[in-house]
Amino acid sequence: MKKLKVGIIGCGRISRFHGMPAADQENAELLACCDLVIERAEQMAELFGCEGVYQDYEQMIQEEALDLVHICLPHYLHAPVAIRAMQLGCHVLTEKPMAISYEQGVDMVKAAKKHKRKLGVIFQNRYNAGSKLVKNCLDSGQLGEVLAAKCFVTWCRTPEYYQSSDWKGTWDKEGGGAIIDQAIHTIDLMCWLLGYDIAQVDCSLANRDHQGIIEVEDCADGLIVFNNGVRASFWCMNYYSHDAAVEIDLVCENGSAKISAEEGRVLFHDGRELRAKPNPQESFDYGGGPSYWGASHLKQIDEFYAALAEDREPEINGELILDTAHKLIMSLYDAGRNNKRVIY
Ligand SMILES: NC(=O)c1ccc[n+]([C@@H]2O[C@H](COP(=O)([O-])OP(=O)(O)OC[C@H]3O[C@@H](n4cnc5c(N)ncnc54)[C@H](O)[C@@H]3O)[C@@H](O)[C@H]2O)c1
């Protein structure tokens, strides 16, 4: 079988979580890296063992005749670069968030359909051991109906973190703050566990500890009401002392479930208990990156390449994310910025 020709666009902090697994794929060859800062592209190309180094992603796609690009760019570039890459014939696996407006997400899905390309969006934590345990217990009916849910993300983003980035902390480039960048995974997981059949959302945004440093929220809380009446609440902020384990709690008819970082625990009313932890044999060192990014990029990337090999939609595809995580995150900002309840 012909090997897929692959390139990485954006060689910042997350890029090694894409480049290393891409370089290891049997049915693909990682040919090139692209970054506006050429030294970053050079450094990653050396790390991933590929020769192509570019500053212009269109040139990279055309000269290397690429079949697939991984997008590891600032949020505001996900949609335009994904759409252009698909126009140029590439499949696309983009980092979260899908985009910074709902309409951009719609355009990405339209482009994937028009150009018959596969579009994936990284939400790697859906593959965590704890997430899968809780999801299985819910979907199999063992836990019964969910009665209520809550989640917390209390992380630390210092002034230096924002000052060292030319795009974080801004509405036009990051598209938001604590929700779209940090809490997006945990809010998505909670709603994915509950089935994403949302009726309405309320949200409050605040900048409590980064005034004069960022335009966007460093704190948010909200209520997500599902069509079956279940209420799911969230609270997130990024002025804590450290990156504490994210937490999700579900109260269910037959017991309760808790996710803490990548671990899951289910306690049934009859006394049974199930636990899931990351398998240490599945963990690996990409040579950088905080532990809370987890070990599941590899799982989602493997699944995406399998989907390409089998010519089927990837599990976490653009259309699915548009209707679930992307619609939700954009609705939370609509509610929070316009001080209104958003009805689905
Ligand atoms: N899934 C996760 O857990 C996770 C974790 C961290 C980051 N991310 C996501 O990964 C993406 C990148 O984040 P990061 O922390 O690596 O950012 P970063 O700022 O470290 O890297 C972005 C890189 O893109 C380059 N770039 C900017 N414009 C470009 C252009 N037009 N062409 C080529 N290169 C360009 C920059 O020079 C920079 O090197 C974001 O979407 C972020 O939310 C996801």
mmCIF file of C-alpha atoms and ligand atoms in Angstrom, residues 9-15 17-18 34-37 40 54-57 71-78 81 94-97 122-125 161 164-168 174 180-181 184-185 290 292-294 297, ligand 1:
data_model
loop_
_atom_site.group_PDB
_atom_site.id
_atom_site.type_symbol
_atom_site.label_atom_id
_atom_site.label_comp_id
_atom_site.label_asym_id
_atom_site.label_seq_id
_atom_site.Cartn_x
_atom_site.Cartn_y
_atom_site.Cartn_z
ATOM 1 C CA ILE A 9 2.107 22.702 10.572
ATOM 2 C CA GLY A 10 3.128 24.616 13.694
ATOM 3 C CA CYS A 11 6.168 23.430 15.640
ATOM 4 C CA GLY A 12 5.438 24.830 19.101
ATOM 5 C CA ARG A 13 4.778 23.074 22.387
ATOM 6 C CA ILE A 14 2.256 20.458 21.283
ATOM 7 C CA SER A 15 3.895 19.532 17.978
ATOM 8 C CA PHE A 17 2.768 14.961 20.539
ATOM 9 C CA HIS A 18 1.851 14.802 16.829
ATOM 10 C CA CYS A 34 6.518 23.967 8.921
ATOM 11 C CA ASP A 35 6.728 26.950 11.252
ATOM 12 C CA LEU A 36 6.950 30.684 10.690
ATOM 13 C CA VAL A 37 9.956 30.505 13.014
ATOM 14 C CA ARG A 40 11.413 25.575 15.353
ATOM 15 C CA TYR A 54 9.267 25.109 5.548
ATOM 16 C CA GLN A 55 7.935 28.481 6.672
ATOM 17 C CA ASP A 56 5.008 28.442 4.231
ATOM 18 C CA TYR A 57 2.547 25.577 4.688
ATOM 19 C CA ILE A 71 -2.375 21.381 12.481
ATOM 20 C CA CYS A 72 -0.679 22.506 15.701
ATOM 21 C CA LEU A 73 -1.278 26.229 15.263
ATOM 22 C CA PRO A 74 -2.786 29.093 17.293
ATOM 23 C CA HIS A 75 -6.572 28.753 17.487
ATOM 24 C CA TYR A 76 -7.497 31.470 14.961
ATOM 25 C CA LEU A 77 -5.519 29.665 12.230
ATOM 26 C CA HIS A 78 -7.170 26.242 12.596
ATOM 27 C CA VAL A 81 -5.362 26.548 7.328
ATOM 28 C CA THR A 94 -6.235 19.617 13.852
ATOM 29 C CA GLU A 95 -5.621 20.341 17.495
ATOM 30 C CA LYS A 96 -8.494 21.518 19.662
ATOM 31 C CA PRO A 97 -10.425 23.777 19.609
ATOM 32 C CA ILE A 122 -8.018 16.266 18.798
ATOM 33 C CA PHE A 123 -9.978 15.501 21.969
ATOM 34 C CA GLN A 124 -7.532 12.919 23.241
ATOM 35 C CA ASN A 125 -8.976 12.638 26.740
ATOM 36 C CA TYR A 161 2.869 32.252 30.348
ATOM 37 C CA SER A 164 5.624 34.706 26.306
ATOM 38 C CA SER A 165 2.902 34.036 23.706
ATOM 39 C CA ASP A 166 1.889 36.322 20.834
ATOM 40 C CA TRP A 167 -1.614 34.825 20.616
ATOM 41 C CA LYS A 168 -2.768 33.596 24.027
ATOM 42 C CA GLU A 174 -7.095 32.467 21.174
ATOM 43 C CA ILE A 180 -11.588 27.304 25.162
ATOM 44 C CA ASP A 181 -8.004 26.556 26.072
ATOM 45 C CA ILE A 184 -12.459 22.514 26.985
ATOM 46 C CA HIS A 185 -11.403 18.891 27.465
ATOM 47 C CA PRO A 290 3.174 18.687 31.135
ATOM 48 C CA TYR A 292 -1.882 16.713 32.288
ATOM 49 C CA TRP A 293 -1.738 16.578 28.465
ATOM 50 C CA GLY A 294 -1.945 12.856 29.145
ATOM 51 C CA HIS A 297 -2.771 11.693 21.759
HETATM 52 N N1 LIG B 1 -4.773 18.590 23.166
HETATM 53 C C1 LIG B 1 -4.049 19.134 24.138
HETATM 54 O O1 LIG B 1 -3.997 18.656 25.260
HETATM 55 C C2 LIG B 1 -3.269 20.370 23.834
HETATM 56 C C3 LIG B 1 -2.234 20.795 24.665
HETATM 57 C C4 LIG B 1 -1.516 21.940 24.315
HETATM 58 C C5 LIG B 1 -1.850 22.658 23.174
HETATM 59 N N2 LIG B 1 -2.885 22.237 22.401
HETATM 60 C C6 LIG B 1 -3.308 22.982 21.209
HETATM 61 O O2 LIG B 1 -2.275 22.930 20.242
HETATM 62 C C7 LIG B 1 -2.297 24.125 19.455
HETATM 63 C C8 LIG B 1 -0.924 24.771 19.494
HETATM 64 O O3 LIG B 1 -0.615 25.072 20.836
HETATM 65 P P1 LIG B 1 0.900 25.264 21.304
HETATM 66 O O4 LIG B 1 0.848 25.355 22.773
HETATM 67 O O5 LIG B 1 1.767 24.254 20.655
HETATM 68 O O6 LIG B 1 1.195 26.725 20.680
HETATM 69 P P2 LIG B 1 2.601 27.391 20.406
HETATM 70 O O7 LIG B 1 2.369 28.856 20.404
HETATM 71 O O8 LIG B 1 3.641 26.803 21.290
HETATM 72 O O9 LIG B 1 2.930 26.895 18.917
HETATM 73 C C9 LIG B 1 2.286 27.395 17.779
HETATM 74 C C10 LIG B 1 3.334 27.449 16.665
HETATM 75 O O10 LIG B 1 2.696 27.839 15.446
HETATM 76 C C11 LIG B 1 3.603 28.671 14.735
HETATM 77 N N3 LIG B 1 2.864 29.446 13.742
HETATM 78 C C12 LIG B 1 2.055 30.509 13.942
HETATM 79 N N4 LIG B 1 1.529 30.917 12.770
HETATM 80 C C13 LIG B 1 2.009 30.093 11.818
HETATM 81 C C14 LIG B 1 1.807 29.985 10.412
HETATM 82 N N5 LIG B 1 1.000 30.819 9.753
HETATM 83 N N6 LIG B 1 2.464 29.012 9.744
HETATM 84 C C15 LIG B 1 3.296 28.160 10.398
HETATM 85 N N7 LIG B 1 3.515 28.210 11.727
HETATM 86 C C16 LIG B 1 2.879 29.163 12.422
HETATM 87 C C17 LIG B 1 4.261 29.501 15.811
HETATM 88 O O11 LIG B 1 5.466 30.082 15.368
HETATM 89 C C18 LIG B 1 4.437 28.480 16.923
HETATM 90 O O12 LIG B 1 5.706 27.850 16.860
HETATM 91 C C19 LIG B 1 -3.414 24.979 20.049
HETATM 92 O O13 LIG B 1 -4.578 24.755 19.340
HETATM 93 C C20 LIG B 1 -3.546 24.457 21.468
HETATM 94 O O14 LIG B 1 -4.825 24.677 22.045
HETATM 95 C C21 LIG B 1 -3.579 21.109 22.707
#
